[in-house]
C-alpha cells in the first residue's frame, strides 16, 4: 500500500531539490525527510533522485512519481472541499507564454472565470517550460506551439497563427501587401535570443533563402520585440495575433510556416471538474482572437488577412459524464 504521507513529502522535496529547505517547509527534521523519501523509493522499487555534482535532480521515474503525487494531492483536496463545502475551491492551473495570455486566450479565460467556482492560477513559461510544468503535474493544462503531441502528453489543436513582419508605417516594406524573405536582405531584425525556437526557425529560413541579416537587438517576448520596433531599433517577425501600437503595421510572410498552438494535458485519465471546464472554454473560444483582430481594435495592423488562421473554431469535445 502506497504511503500518502511519504508521497506528499516527496512532492514538497521536488519543489526544492534540497533536503534542508524541504524539511523546513514540512516542519520535520532533515533525517526524517530523508528516511521518508528513501522508504518511498524502496516501496516503489525505483530511484527517485540522483546527485549531479553539487545538485540533486529527479530521475525520469522521480518525475513521474512527483506528477502522480501532485495529482493525488489535487484530487484529495478537491474531494474534501466538495465534501465539506459542496464545491471544490482548489485552483485550476494553466501554463502558457505571456503572448498566448495577451493575444490568444483572453476570451476563453473570461468565459471560464464567468461561471466556474474554482479559482484560476496562471503560470507564465516558455514552450519547454510549459510542457515540463504539465508533465510534472504543476499545471493541469498548458498552451504552446507544437508540431505534435510530446511523449506522455495529449494535445488538442487550439488555433493556427501566421507569422508577419512588423515595421513602422513609413518603412519601405510597409507599402507591400506581403513580404518575401528576399525583401529582408540586409535587414536589422529584433529577434529572440539564440536558444529560442523562433530565432532558430527564422535564421534557418533566411539562410535557406540566401538572405543576409543582422540582429539589431535580442529580446524575448512579442511585447518587448514590438516595443523595440516602435523605438526604431529594427523590424521584427512576430505572430499575427499580436496587437500593434499605432504607427506600426504588419505584413504577411507567406514563406514562413504558420504556428499551430495546442492545448496539452497529461496523457492518461480524464480531466475532472473545473479543469475539464477550462479545457472546454479554451477550445470553444479558440478563434475569438481572430474576431478581435479583425474588428479594427486600436493597435491592430491595417494589413489584410494577416492571421492566416481557419475561420471555424475547433469544437470542444463532449465531456464524459
XYZ file of C-alpha atoms in Angstrom, residues 90-236:
147
model
C -8.806 24.095 -5.471
C -7.361 26.365 -8.181
C -7.112 25.175 -11.756
C -3.594 25.795 -13.070
C -2.953 26.882 -16.663
C 0.547 27.367 -18.064
C 1.410 29.345 -21.224
C 3.637 32.068 -22.588
C 2.904 35.729 -21.967
C 1.988 36.270 -25.625
C -0.590 33.485 -25.503
C -2.260 35.089 -22.491
C -2.211 38.547 -24.065
C -3.432 37.664 -27.551
C -4.930 34.160 -27.771
C -6.524 33.016 -24.527
C -8.342 36.044 -23.143
C -11.866 35.153 -24.239
C -11.524 31.534 -23.124
C -10.263 32.612 -19.715
C -13.045 35.198 -19.450
C -15.667 32.554 -20.266
C -14.245 30.147 -17.692
C -13.978 32.646 -14.854
C -17.513 33.943 -15.520
C -19.082 30.653 -14.486
C -16.503 28.490 -12.686
C -16.481 28.277 -8.912
C -12.810 27.293 -8.765
C -10.144 29.997 -8.976
C -7.707 30.062 -11.890
C -3.945 30.192 -11.359
C -1.730 31.201 -14.298
C 1.885 30.141 -14.736
C 3.947 32.011 -17.328
C 6.567 29.835 -19.017
C 8.130 29.411 -22.458
C 7.254 26.421 -24.627
C 9.632 23.974 -22.974
C 8.748 25.241 -19.521
C 5.049 24.813 -20.277
C 5.492 21.209 -21.375
C 7.594 20.471 -18.298
C 5.001 22.058 -15.984
C 2.198 19.905 -17.429
C 4.299 16.727 -17.443
C 5.340 17.336 -13.823
C 1.762 17.923 -12.687
C 2.403 21.586 -11.786
C -0.270 22.636 -14.289
C -3.476 20.902 -15.321
C -3.296 22.390 -18.824
C -0.752 24.165 -20.992
C -0.790 26.080 -24.268
C 2.191 26.047 -26.628
C 3.025 25.963 -30.351
C 3.782 22.352 -31.261
C 4.293 20.138 -34.279
C 2.709 17.183 -32.489
C 1.969 15.744 -29.046
C 5.136 15.185 -26.974
C 5.692 11.878 -25.178
C 3.447 11.495 -22.176
C 1.152 14.360 -23.132
C -2.133 14.561 -25.022
C -2.706 17.588 -27.259
C -5.827 19.258 -28.673
C -5.354 21.590 -31.626
C -6.282 25.072 -30.457
C -5.604 27.575 -33.243
C -3.265 28.360 -36.125
C -1.357 31.637 -36.386
C 0.599 33.058 -39.317
C 3.842 34.984 -38.949
C 4.110 38.601 -40.028
C 6.728 41.275 -40.420
C 6.185 44.321 -38.197
C 7.550 47.623 -39.500
C 6.886 51.345 -38.929
C 4.133 52.610 -41.242
C 6.684 54.792 -43.052
C 9.036 51.903 -43.803
C 9.562 50.904 -47.445
C 8.249 47.386 -46.767
C 5.013 48.828 -45.374
C 3.959 49.582 -48.974
C 3.958 45.870 -49.876
C 0.830 43.747 -49.476
C 3.042 40.837 -48.462
C 6.759 40.418 -47.882
C 9.094 37.810 -49.337
C 12.140 36.586 -47.472
C 14.405 38.112 -50.123
C 12.962 41.515 -49.179
C 14.759 41.185 -45.822
C 18.232 41.264 -47.397
C 20.485 43.333 -45.138
C 17.730 43.924 -42.581
C 18.392 44.683 -38.930
C 15.976 42.452 -37.037
C 14.703 42.445 -33.489
C 14.912 38.757 -32.594
C 14.759 36.468 -29.553
C 17.955 35.069 -28.059
C 19.941 32.387 -29.924
C 18.459 29.480 -27.965
C 14.833 30.362 -28.704
C 12.842 28.243 -31.203
C 11.503 31.282 -33.065
C 15.040 32.603 -33.616
C 16.219 29.211 -34.882
C 13.302 28.858 -37.310
C 13.723 32.368 -38.686
C 17.501 32.088 -39.024
C 17.183 28.772 -40.877
C 14.555 30.159 -43.269
C 16.686 33.207 -44.093
C 19.795 31.069 -44.527
C 17.961 28.744 -46.938
C 16.788 31.788 -48.908
C 20.344 33.147 -49.069
C 19.331 36.294 -47.180
C 21.898 38.183 -45.111
C 20.661 39.932 -41.981
C 21.918 41.055 -38.590
C 20.348 41.239 -35.141
C 19.555 44.780 -34.056
C 18.692 43.695 -30.511
C 17.875 40.380 -28.847
C 14.642 40.482 -26.846
C 12.396 37.651 -25.651
C 8.637 38.117 -25.838
C 6.386 39.596 -28.510
C 5.559 42.702 -26.488
C 9.216 43.579 -25.999
C 10.099 42.884 -29.633
C 7.279 45.127 -30.869
C 8.367 47.801 -28.398
C 11.831 47.989 -29.961
C 10.346 48.165 -33.449
C 8.281 51.124 -32.245
C 11.501 52.737 -30.971
C 13.010 52.406 -34.441
C 15.711 49.923 -33.418
C 14.831 47.429 -36.155
C 11.999 45.398 -37.647
C 10.649 42.083 -36.358
